[in-house]
Coordinates of C-alpha atoms and ligand atoms in Angstrom, one line a residue:
X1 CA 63.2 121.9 109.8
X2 CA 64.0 121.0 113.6
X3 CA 63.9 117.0 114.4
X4 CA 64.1 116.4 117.5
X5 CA 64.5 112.5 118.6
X6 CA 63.4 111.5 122.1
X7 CA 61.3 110.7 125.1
X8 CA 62.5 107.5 126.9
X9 CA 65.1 107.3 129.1
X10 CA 68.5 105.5 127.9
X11 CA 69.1 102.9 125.4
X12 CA 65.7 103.4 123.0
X13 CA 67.6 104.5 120.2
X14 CA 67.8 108.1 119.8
X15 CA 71.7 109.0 119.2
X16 CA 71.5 106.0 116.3
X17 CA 68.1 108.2 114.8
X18 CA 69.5 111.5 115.3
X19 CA 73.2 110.7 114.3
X20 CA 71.8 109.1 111.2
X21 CA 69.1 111.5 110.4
X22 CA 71.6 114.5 110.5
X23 CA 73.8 112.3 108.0
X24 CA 70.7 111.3 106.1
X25 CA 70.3 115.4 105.4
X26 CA 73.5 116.2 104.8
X27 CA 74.0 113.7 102.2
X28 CA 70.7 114.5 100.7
X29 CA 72.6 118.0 100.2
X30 CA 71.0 120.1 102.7
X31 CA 73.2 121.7 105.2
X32 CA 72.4 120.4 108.8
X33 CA 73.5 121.0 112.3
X34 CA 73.6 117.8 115.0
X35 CA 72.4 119.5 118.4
X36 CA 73.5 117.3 121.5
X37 CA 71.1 118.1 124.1
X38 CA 71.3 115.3 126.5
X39 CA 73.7 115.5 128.9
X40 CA 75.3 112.3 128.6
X41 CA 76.9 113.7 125.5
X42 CA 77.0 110.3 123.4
X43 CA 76.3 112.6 120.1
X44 CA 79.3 114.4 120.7
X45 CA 81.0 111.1 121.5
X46 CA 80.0 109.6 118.1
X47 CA 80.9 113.1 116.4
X48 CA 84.6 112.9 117.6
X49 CA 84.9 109.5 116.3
X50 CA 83.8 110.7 113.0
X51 CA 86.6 113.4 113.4
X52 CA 88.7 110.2 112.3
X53 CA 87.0 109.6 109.1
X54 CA 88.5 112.3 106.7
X55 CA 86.7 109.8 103.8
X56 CA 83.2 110.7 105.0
X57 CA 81.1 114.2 105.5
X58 CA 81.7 116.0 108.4
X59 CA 79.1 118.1 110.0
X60 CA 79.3 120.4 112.8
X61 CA 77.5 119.1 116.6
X62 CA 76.7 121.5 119.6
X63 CA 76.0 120.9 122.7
X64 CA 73.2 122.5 124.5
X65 CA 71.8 122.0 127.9
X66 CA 69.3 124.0 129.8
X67 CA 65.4 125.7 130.0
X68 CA 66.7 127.4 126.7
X69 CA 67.5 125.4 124.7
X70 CA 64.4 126.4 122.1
X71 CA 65.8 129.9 121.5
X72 CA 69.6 128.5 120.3
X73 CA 67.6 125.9 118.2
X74 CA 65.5 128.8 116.3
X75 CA 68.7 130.7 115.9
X76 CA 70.0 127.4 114.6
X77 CA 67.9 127.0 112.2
X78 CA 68.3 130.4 110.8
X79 CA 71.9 129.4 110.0
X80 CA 71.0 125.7 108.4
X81 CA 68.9 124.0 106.7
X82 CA 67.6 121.5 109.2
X83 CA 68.7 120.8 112.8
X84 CA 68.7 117.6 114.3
X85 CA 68.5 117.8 118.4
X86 CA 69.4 114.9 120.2
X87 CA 67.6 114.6 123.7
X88 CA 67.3 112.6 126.7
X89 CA 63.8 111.7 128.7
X90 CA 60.6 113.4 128.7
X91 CA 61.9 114.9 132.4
X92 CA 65.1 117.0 131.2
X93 CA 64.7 120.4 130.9
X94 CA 66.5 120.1 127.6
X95 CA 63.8 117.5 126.2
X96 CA 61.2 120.1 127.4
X97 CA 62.5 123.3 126.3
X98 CA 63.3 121.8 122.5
X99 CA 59.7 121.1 122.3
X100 CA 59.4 124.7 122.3
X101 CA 61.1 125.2 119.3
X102 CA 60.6 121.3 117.3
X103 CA 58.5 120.9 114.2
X104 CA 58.4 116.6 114.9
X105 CA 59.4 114.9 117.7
X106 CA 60.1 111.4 117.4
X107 CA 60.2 109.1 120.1
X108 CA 61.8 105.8 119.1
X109 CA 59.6 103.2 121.0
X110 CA 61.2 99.5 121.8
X111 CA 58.6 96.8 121.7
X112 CA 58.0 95.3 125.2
X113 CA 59.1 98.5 126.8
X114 CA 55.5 99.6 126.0
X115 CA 54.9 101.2 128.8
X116 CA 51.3 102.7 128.8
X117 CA 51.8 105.0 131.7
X118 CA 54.8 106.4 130.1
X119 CA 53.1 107.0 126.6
X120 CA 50.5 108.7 128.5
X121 CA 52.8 110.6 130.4
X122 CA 54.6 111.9 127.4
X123 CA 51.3 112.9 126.3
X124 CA 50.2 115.3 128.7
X125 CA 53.7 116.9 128.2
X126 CA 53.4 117.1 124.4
X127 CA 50.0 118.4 125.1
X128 CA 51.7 121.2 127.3
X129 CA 54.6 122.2 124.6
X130 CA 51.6 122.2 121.8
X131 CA 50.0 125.0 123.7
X132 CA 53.3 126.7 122.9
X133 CA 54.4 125.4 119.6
X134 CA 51.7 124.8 116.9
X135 CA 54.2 123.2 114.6
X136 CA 54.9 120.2 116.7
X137 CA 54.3 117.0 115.1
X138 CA 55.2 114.4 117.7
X139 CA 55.7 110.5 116.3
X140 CA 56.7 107.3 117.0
X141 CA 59.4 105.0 115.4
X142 CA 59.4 101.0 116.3
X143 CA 63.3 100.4 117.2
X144 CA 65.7 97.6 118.3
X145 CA 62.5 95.4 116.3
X146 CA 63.2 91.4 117.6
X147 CA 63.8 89.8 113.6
X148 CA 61.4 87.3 114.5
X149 CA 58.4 89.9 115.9
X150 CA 58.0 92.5 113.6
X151 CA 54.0 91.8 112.7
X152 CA 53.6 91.7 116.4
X153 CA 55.1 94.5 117.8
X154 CA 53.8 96.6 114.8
X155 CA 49.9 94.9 116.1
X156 CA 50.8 96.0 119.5
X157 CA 52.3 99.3 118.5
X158 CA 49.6 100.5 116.7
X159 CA 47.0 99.2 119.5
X160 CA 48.3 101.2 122.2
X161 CA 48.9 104.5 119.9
X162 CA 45.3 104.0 118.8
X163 CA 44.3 105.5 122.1
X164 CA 46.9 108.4 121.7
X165 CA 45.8 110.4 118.8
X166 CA 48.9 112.8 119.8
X167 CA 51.1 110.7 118.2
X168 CA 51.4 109.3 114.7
X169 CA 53.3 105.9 114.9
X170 CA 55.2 105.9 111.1
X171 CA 55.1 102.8 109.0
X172 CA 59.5 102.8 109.5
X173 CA 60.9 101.1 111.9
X174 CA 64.6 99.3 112.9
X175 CA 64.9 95.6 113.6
X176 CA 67.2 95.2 115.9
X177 CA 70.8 94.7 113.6
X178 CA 75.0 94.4 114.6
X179 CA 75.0 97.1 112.2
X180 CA 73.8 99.6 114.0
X181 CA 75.4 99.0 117.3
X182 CA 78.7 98.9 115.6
X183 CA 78.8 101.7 113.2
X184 CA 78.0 103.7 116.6
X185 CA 81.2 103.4 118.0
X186 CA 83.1 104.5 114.7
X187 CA 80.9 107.8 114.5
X188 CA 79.6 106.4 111.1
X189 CA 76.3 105.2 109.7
X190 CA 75.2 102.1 108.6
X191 CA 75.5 103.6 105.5
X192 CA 78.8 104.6 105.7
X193 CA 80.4 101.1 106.8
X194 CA 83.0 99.1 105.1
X195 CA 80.6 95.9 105.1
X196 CA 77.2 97.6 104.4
X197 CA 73.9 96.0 105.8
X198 CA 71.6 96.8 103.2
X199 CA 68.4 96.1 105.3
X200 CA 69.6 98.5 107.8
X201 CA 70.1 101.1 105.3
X202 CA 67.0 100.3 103.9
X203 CA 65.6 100.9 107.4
X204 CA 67.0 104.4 107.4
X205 CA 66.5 105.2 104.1
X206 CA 62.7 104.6 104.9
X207 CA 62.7 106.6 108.2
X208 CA 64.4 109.4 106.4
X209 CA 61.3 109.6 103.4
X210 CA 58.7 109.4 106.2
X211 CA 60.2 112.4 108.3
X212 CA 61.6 114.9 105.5
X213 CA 59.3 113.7 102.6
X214 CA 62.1 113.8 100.6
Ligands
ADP1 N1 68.2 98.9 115.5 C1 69.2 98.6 116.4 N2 69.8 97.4 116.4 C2 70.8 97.1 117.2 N3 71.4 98.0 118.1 C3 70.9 99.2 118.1 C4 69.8 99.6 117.3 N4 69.5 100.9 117.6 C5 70.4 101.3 118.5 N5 71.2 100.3 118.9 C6 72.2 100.2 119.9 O1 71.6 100.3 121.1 C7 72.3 101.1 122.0 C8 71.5 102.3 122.5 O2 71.1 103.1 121.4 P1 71.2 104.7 121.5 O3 70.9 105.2 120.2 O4 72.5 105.1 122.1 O5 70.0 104.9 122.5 P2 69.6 106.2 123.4 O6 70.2 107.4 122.7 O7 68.1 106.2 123.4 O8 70.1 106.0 124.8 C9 73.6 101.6 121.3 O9 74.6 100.7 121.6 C10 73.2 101.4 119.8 O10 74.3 101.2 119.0
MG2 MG1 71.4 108.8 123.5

């Protein structure tokens, strides 16, 4: 299966979902391939930093930029069992061109960054790769959830994607959690951290059943 994670511009949460998605397959004992295709490279980043923790599974990231992206990510997935693509915003050519090739998008959405106009936006373009790719299945993810506003921005969530029948918003999301921010910087997931948060991997754990049924 091709994941691809993305949509909004920088800090949304994509690298965290893709990084630990990828991890999420491999330790489910598939073999998986993390695909950096945003060209601020910060899978790569976190993929060299987990070059420094022997103790964990490695797994192997490439980086791909470019209108053709979708044919290296079928190719991919001839080779592995799932790909994971990591993207930038809806304008790259990278974020276009995996489209192509994706069976689910998923765009991790931040509560009060709902931005109508960009939903709606991201529709037409969806809209444009479905003509291409019948597969596509493109959803949404609450992330970086405020503790104290998770009934509310699931309300307003599912309000605005009422009116977008394109995208499915999933039941998972991440409240916003040190964890996360810090087992980026060691190339690990929360999982994999010497002082676990068990409601973040809870979190992932969930995402993880939701996208892969597994
Ligand atoms: N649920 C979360 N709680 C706290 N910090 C998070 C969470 N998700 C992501 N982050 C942090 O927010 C920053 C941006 O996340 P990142 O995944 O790099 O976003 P993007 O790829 O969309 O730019 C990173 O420092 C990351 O560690
Ligand atoms: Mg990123």
């Amino acid at each position: 299966m091709i994941v691809m994670v993305g949509g909004e511009k920088g800090g949304v949460g994509k690298t965290t979902l893709a990084t630990h998605m990828a991890v999420a397959r491999k330790t489910a004992g598939h073999t998986v391939v993390l695909v950096d295709a945003d060209s601020q490279g910060t899978a790569s980043t976190w993929s060299d930093a987990r070059k420094e923790h022997p103790e964990v599974p490695q797994l192997p990231c490439v980086s791909l930029r470019g209108g053709k992206v979708h044919v290296e990510l079928r190719e991919l997935a001839r080779h592995y069992d799932d790909v994971v693509v990591d993207t930038g915003g809806a304008d790259s050519q990278e974020f276009r061109s995996a489209m192509l090739a994706a069976d689910t998008l998923l765009m991790p959405l931040r509560p009060g960054s709902f931005d109508f106009w960009t939903l709606l936006k991201m529709q037409e373009v969806v809209a444009l790769a479905e003509g291409f790719n019948d597969n596509l299945q493109a959803v949404v993810a609450l992330s970086q959830v405020p503790p104290s506003a998770v009934d509310r921005a699931r309300r307003e969530a599912t309000e605005i994607l009422a009116e977008m029948p394109r995208f499915r918003l999933l039941n998972c999301m991440t409240v916003f959690r040190a964890a996360f921010n810090h087992s980026a910087g060691e190339g690990l997931t929360v999982d994999e951290m010497p002082r676990r948060d068990s409601k973040a991997c809870s979190e992932i754990a969930f995402l993880h059943n939701e996208l892969f049924g597994a």
